[in-house]
Amino acid sequence: MSSSKDSSRQRMPRGSSCLNCRRRRIKCDGSRPVCKNCGRSISKFGDCEYPGAGPSRTEYLEEQISILENRIRDLENPSRGSGMNLQDPYSVYTSAQSIPGMF
């Protein structure tokens, strides 16, 4: 027993709500690029993202942050065995000053 009211309303496919609405457990209208809920609260939720085949923008940025943090850690602690030897970029100038006739 379905009324015409039920047939005119179409449900979104399961799992197609944006990540913010899913996290907040509220109904998402599924409009893209920004759903109505994220559009109203753009200051809090500036990234209205939908799950898809590839990583989301947030996941990509988090991965880049992780890579950069590891690089910083390796540069700050060369004894960790990163295999990277850093040179003093100013050593050329200090050795050139010891040569007579230079500078």
Coordinates of N, CA and C in Angstrom, one line a residue, residues 41-95:
S41 N 26.5 25.4 7.1 CA 27.6 25.5 8.1 C 28.9 25.5 7.5
I42 N 29.1 26.3 6.5 CA 30.4 26.3 5.7 C 31.6 26.7 6.6
S43 N 31.3 27.5 7.6 CA 32.5 27.9 8.5 C 33.0 26.7 9.3
K44 N 32.1 25.8 9.7 CA 32.5 24.7 10.5 C 33.0 23.6 9.6
F45 N 32.3 23.3 8.5 CA 32.6 22.2 7.7 C 32.8 22.7 6.2
G46 N 34.0 23.2 6.0 CA 34.4 23.7 4.7 C 34.6 22.7 3.6
D47 N 34.7 21.4 4.0 CA 35.0 20.4 3.0 C 33.8 19.4 3.0
C48 N 33.0 19.6 2.0 CA 31.9 18.6 1.8 C 32.4 17.6 0.8
E49 N 32.8 16.4 1.3 CA 33.4 15.4 0.5 C 32.5 14.1 0.5
Y50 N 32.5 13.5 -0.7 CA 31.8 12.3 -0.9 C 32.8 11.1 -1.0
P51 N 32.4 10.0 -0.5 CA 33.3 8.8 -0.6 C 33.3 8.4 -2.1
G52 N 34.5 8.0 -2.6 CA 34.6 7.7 -4.0 C 35.7 6.7 -4.2
A53 N 36.2 6.6 -5.4 CA 37.2 5.6 -5.8 C 38.5 6.0 -5.2
G54 N 38.9 7.3 -5.3 CA 40.2 7.7 -4.9 C 40.1 8.3 -3.5
P55 N 41.3 8.7 -3.0 CA 41.3 9.3 -1.6 C 40.7 10.7 -1.7
S56 N 40.0 11.1 -0.6 CA 39.4 12.4 -0.5 C 40.5 13.5 -0.4
R57 N 40.2 14.7 -0.5 CA 41.1 15.8 -0.4 C 41.7 15.8 1.0
T58 N 40.9 15.6 2.0 CA 41.4 15.5 3.4 C 42.4 14.4 3.6
E59 N 42.1 13.2 3.0 CA 43.0 12.0 3.2 C 44.3 12.3 2.5
Y60 N 44.2 12.9 1.3 CA 45.4 13.3 0.6 C 46.3 14.2 1.4
L61 N 45.7 15.3 1.9 CA 46.5 16.2 2.7 C 47.0 15.6 4.0
E62 N 46.3 14.7 4.6 CA 46.8 14.0 5.8 C 48.0 13.2 5.4
E63 N 47.9 12.5 4.3 CA 49.1 11.7 3.8 C 50.3 12.6 3.6
Q64 N 50.1 13.7 2.9 CA 51.2 14.6 2.7 C 51.8 15.1 4.0
I65 N 51.0 15.4 5.0 CA 51.5 15.9 6.3 C 52.3 14.8 6.9
S66 N 51.8 13.6 6.9 CA 52.6 12.4 7.4 C 53.9 12.3 6.8
I67 N 54.0 12.4 5.4 CA 55.3 12.3 4.7 C 56.2 13.4 5.2
L68 N 55.7 14.7 5.2 CA 56.6 15.8 5.6 C 57.0 15.7 7.1
E69 N 56.2 15.2 8.0 CA 56.6 15.0 9.4 C 57.7 14.0 9.4
N70 N 57.6 12.9 8.7 CA 58.7 11.9 8.7 C 60.0 12.5 8.1
R71 N 59.9 13.3 7.1 CA 61.1 13.9 6.5 C 61.7 14.9 7.6
I72 N 60.9 15.6 8.3 CA 61.4 16.6 9.3 C 62.1 15.7 10.4
R73 N 61.5 14.7 10.8 CA 62.0 13.8 11.9 C 63.4 13.2 11.4
D74 N 63.5 12.8 10.2 CA 64.7 12.3 9.7 C 65.8 13.3 9.6
L75 N 65.4 14.6 9.3 CA 66.4 15.6 9.2 C 66.9 16.1 10.6
E76 N 66.0 16.0 11.5 CA 66.3 16.5 12.9 C 67.2 15.4 13.6
N77 N 67.0 14.2 13.3 CA 67.6 13.1 14.0 C 68.4 12.2 13.0
P78 N 69.5 12.6 12.5 CA 70.2 11.9 11.5 C 70.7 10.5 12.0
S79 N 70.8 10.3 13.3 CA 71.3 9.0 13.8 C 70.2 7.9 13.7
R80 N 69.0 8.2 13.3 CA 68.0 7.2 13.1 C 68.3 6.3 12.0
G81 N 69.3 6.5 11.2 CA 69.6 5.6 10.1 C 68.9 5.8 8.9
S82 N 68.6 7.1 8.6 CA 67.9 7.4 7.3 C 68.8 7.2 6.1
G83 N 70.1 7.2 6.3 CA 71.0 7.0 5.2 C 71.3 8.3 4.5
M84 N 70.8 9.4 5.0 CA 71.0 10.7 4.3 C 72.1 11.5 5.0
N85 N 73.1 11.9 4.3 CA 74.1 12.8 4.8 C 73.9 14.2 4.3
L86 N 73.9 15.1 5.2 CA 73.6 16.5 4.9 C 75.0 17.2 4.9
Q87 N 75.1 18.1 4.0 CA 76.4 18.9 3.9 C 76.1 20.3 4.3
D88 N 77.1 21.0 4.8 CA 77.0 22.4 5.2 C 77.1 23.2 3.9
P89 N 76.0 23.9 3.6 CA 76.0 24.7 2.3 C 77.0 25.9 2.3
Y90 N 77.5 26.3 3.5 CA 78.4 27.4 3.6 C 79.8 26.9 3.7
S91 N 80.1 25.6 3.6 CA 81.5 25.1 3.7 C 82.3 25.6 2.6
V92 N 81.7 25.8 1.4 CA 82.5 26.3 0.3 C 83.0 27.7 0.6
Y93 N 82.3 28.5 1.2 CA 82.7 29.9 1.5 C 83.8 29.9 2.6
T94 N 83.7 29.0 3.6 CA 84.7 29.0 4.7 C 86.0 28.4 4.2
S95 N 85.9 27.5 3.3 CA 87.2 26.9 2.7 C 87.8 27.9 1.7

